């Protein structure tokens, strides 16, 4: 099966002297239907979030405020993204391991998800992830 890679998506940005505006339409700017939205905030300095892969869940991660890094491991390589603009979204296909770190003060990570929350969709053990991804 083809392994998909993470991709930085340049979202629409309506520049306006009154303040800028960005929007996302499912299946137009992102390749999935949005089933859930969650956000990560108040992250203490030096903390790491993520640390897992999803079997089915696809995501788009946006730095709504502040900045942070997303490291994506796709089994055959690692890519690191610095998110610091609210008009960029990082699309992460299913089946990839991710860590979020280097959070700035007041960083807010908005996550659009293709699935509702389901703990059985998580792979939280890195060795299990490696054998899962090598078999795909
Ligand atoms: P987790 O996805 O591991 O956090 P991270 O964003 O760092 O990867 O979720 C942390 C906890 O929150 C875990 O106990 C599951 C719970 N949770 C929900 O109940 N619903 C959700 O939509 C999410 C994302 C997490």
Coordinates of C-alpha atoms and ligand atoms in Angstrom, one line a residue:
X1 CA 0.0 0.0 0.0
X2 CA 1.2 3.5 -0.8
X3 CA 2.5 5.4 2.2
X4 CA 1.2 9.0 2.3
X5 CA 3.4 11.8 3.6
X6 CA 2.5 14.8 5.8
X7 CA 1.8 18.0 3.8
X8 CA 1.8 21.6 4.7
X9 CA -1.4 23.2 3.4
X10 CA -1.5 26.9 2.6
X11 CA -5.0 27.9 3.7
X12 CA -7.0 30.8 2.2
X13 CA -6.1 34.1 3.9
X14 CA -8.3 37.2 3.5
X15 CA -6.1 40.1 4.2
X16 CA -8.0 43.0 5.8
X17 CA -6.9 46.1 7.6
X18 CA -9.5 45.3 10.2
X19 CA -7.8 41.9 10.9
X20 CA -7.2 38.9 8.7
X21 CA -9.5 35.9 8.2
X22 CA -8.7 32.3 7.3
X23 CA -11.2 29.4 6.8
X24 CA -11.2 25.7 6.1
X25 CA -13.9 23.8 4.1
X26 CA -13.9 20.0 4.5
X27 CA -13.1 18.0 1.3
X28 CA -12.1 21.3 -0.3
X29 CA -9.0 22.6 1.5
X30 CA -8.5 19.3 3.4
X31 CA -9.0 15.8 2.0
X32 CA -11.4 14.5 4.7
X33 CA -14.8 15.2 6.4
X34 CA -14.4 16.8 9.8
X35 CA -15.9 14.6 12.5
X36 CA -14.2 16.3 15.5
X37 CA -12.3 19.4 16.5
X38 CA -10.1 19.7 19.6
X39 CA -7.4 22.0 20.7
X40 CA -4.3 21.8 22.9
X41 CA -3.4 24.9 25.0
X42 CA -1.7 25.9 28.3
X43 CA 1.2 23.6 27.5
X44 CA 4.0 24.1 30.1
X45 CA 7.4 24.9 28.6
X46 CA 9.4 21.9 27.6
X47 CA 6.4 19.5 27.4
X48 CA 5.7 17.1 24.5
X49 CA 2.2 16.1 23.3
X50 CA 1.3 13.3 20.9
X51 CA 3.5 10.3 21.0
X52 CA 1.3 8.0 19.0
X53 CA 0.0 7.1 15.6
X54 CA -3.6 6.5 14.4
X55 CA -4.8 3.6 12.3
X56 CA -7.6 5.5 10.6
X57 CA -7.6 9.1 11.9
X58 CA -6.4 11.8 9.5
X59 CA -5.7 15.3 11.0
X60 CA -5.0 18.8 10.2
X61 CA -3.1 20.7 12.8
X62 CA -3.0 24.6 12.9
X63 CA -1.1 26.8 15.2
X64 CA -4.0 29.2 15.9
X65 CA -1.7 31.2 18.2
X66 CA 2.0 31.0 19.1
X67 CA 4.2 28.3 17.7
X68 CA 5.2 24.7 18.1
X69 CA 7.0 21.9 16.2
X70 CA 5.4 18.7 14.8
X71 CA 7.7 15.8 14.2
X72 CA 6.2 13.1 12.0
X73 CA 7.7 9.7 11.6
X74 CA 6.5 7.7 8.6
X75 CA 8.4 4.6 9.3
X76 CA 11.0 5.2 6.6
X77 CA 11.9 8.8 7.7
X78 CA 11.2 11.7 10.0
X79 CA 10.0 15.2 9.0
X80 CA 9.9 18.1 11.3
X81 CA 7.6 21.1 10.8
X82 CA 7.6 24.4 12.6
X83 CA 4.0 25.8 12.8
X84 CA 3.8 29.5 13.6
X85 CA 1.2 31.0 11.2
X86 CA -2.6 30.4 11.5
X87 CA -3.0 30.2 7.7
X88 CA -0.9 27.1 7.5
X89 CA -2.2 23.6 8.4
X90 CA -0.2 20.5 8.6
X91 CA -2.1 17.5 7.1
X92 CA -1.1 14.2 8.7
X93 CA -2.5 11.1 6.9
X94 CA -3.4 8.1 9.0
X95 CA -0.7 5.6 10.0
X96 CA 2.1 8.1 11.0
X97 CA 3.7 8.7 14.4
X98 CA 3.7 12.3 15.6
X99 CA 5.2 14.3 18.5
X100 CA 4.3 18.0 19.2
X101 CA 7.0 20.0 21.1
X102 CA 8.8 23.3 21.4
X103 CA 5.5 25.0 22.4
X104 CA 5.8 28.8 22.8
X105 CA 3.9 30.7 25.6
X106 CA 0.2 30.9 24.8
X107 CA 0.5 28.4 21.9
X108 CA -2.9 27.0 20.8
X109 CA -2.8 23.8 18.5
X110 CA -6.2 23.4 16.7
X111 CA -6.7 19.9 15.4
X112 CA -9.4 18.9 12.9
X113 CA -9.9 15.2 12.9
X114 CA -11.5 12.8 10.4
X115 CA -12.9 10.6 13.2
X116 CA -14.6 10.9 16.5
X117 CA -12.4 9.9 19.5
X118 CA -11.7 6.2 19.7
X119 CA -8.9 5.0 21.9
X120 CA -8.7 1.7 19.9
X121 CA -7.6 3.8 16.9
X122 CA -4.4 4.8 18.7
X123 CA -1.0 3.0 18.4
X124 CA 0.8 4.3 21.6
X125 CA 3.7 1.9 21.5
X126 CA 6.5 2.9 19.2
X127 CA 7.7 -0.7 18.6
X128 CA 4.1 -1.6 17.7
X129 CA 4.1 1.3 15.3
X130 CA 7.3 0.2 13.6
X131 CA 5.9 -3.3 13.0
X132 CA 2.5 -1.9 11.9
X133 CA 4.1 0.5 9.4
X134 CA 6.6 -2.0 8.0
X135 CA 3.6 -4.3 7.2
X136 CA 1.5 -1.7 5.4
Ligands
LIG1 P1 -4.1 12.3 23.4 O1 -4.8 12.2 22.1 O2 -3.2 11.2 23.9 O3 -3.3 13.7 23.5 P2 -2.3 14.3 22.5 O4 -3.0 15.4 21.8 O5 -1.1 14.8 23.3 O6 -1.9 13.2 21.6 O7 -5.3 12.5 24.5 C1 -5.0 12.8 25.8 C2 -6.2 12.3 26.7 O8 -7.4 13.0 26.3 C3 -6.5 10.8 26.5 O9 -6.8 10.3 27.8 C4 -7.7 10.8 25.6 C5 -8.4 12.1 25.9 N1 -9.1 12.6 24.7 C6 -10.5 12.5 24.6 O10 -11.2 12.1 25.5 N2 -11.1 13.0 23.5 C7 -10.4 13.5 22.4 O11 -11.0 14.0 21.4 C8 -9.0 13.6 22.5 C9 -8.1 14.1 21.4 C10 -8.4 13.1 23.7

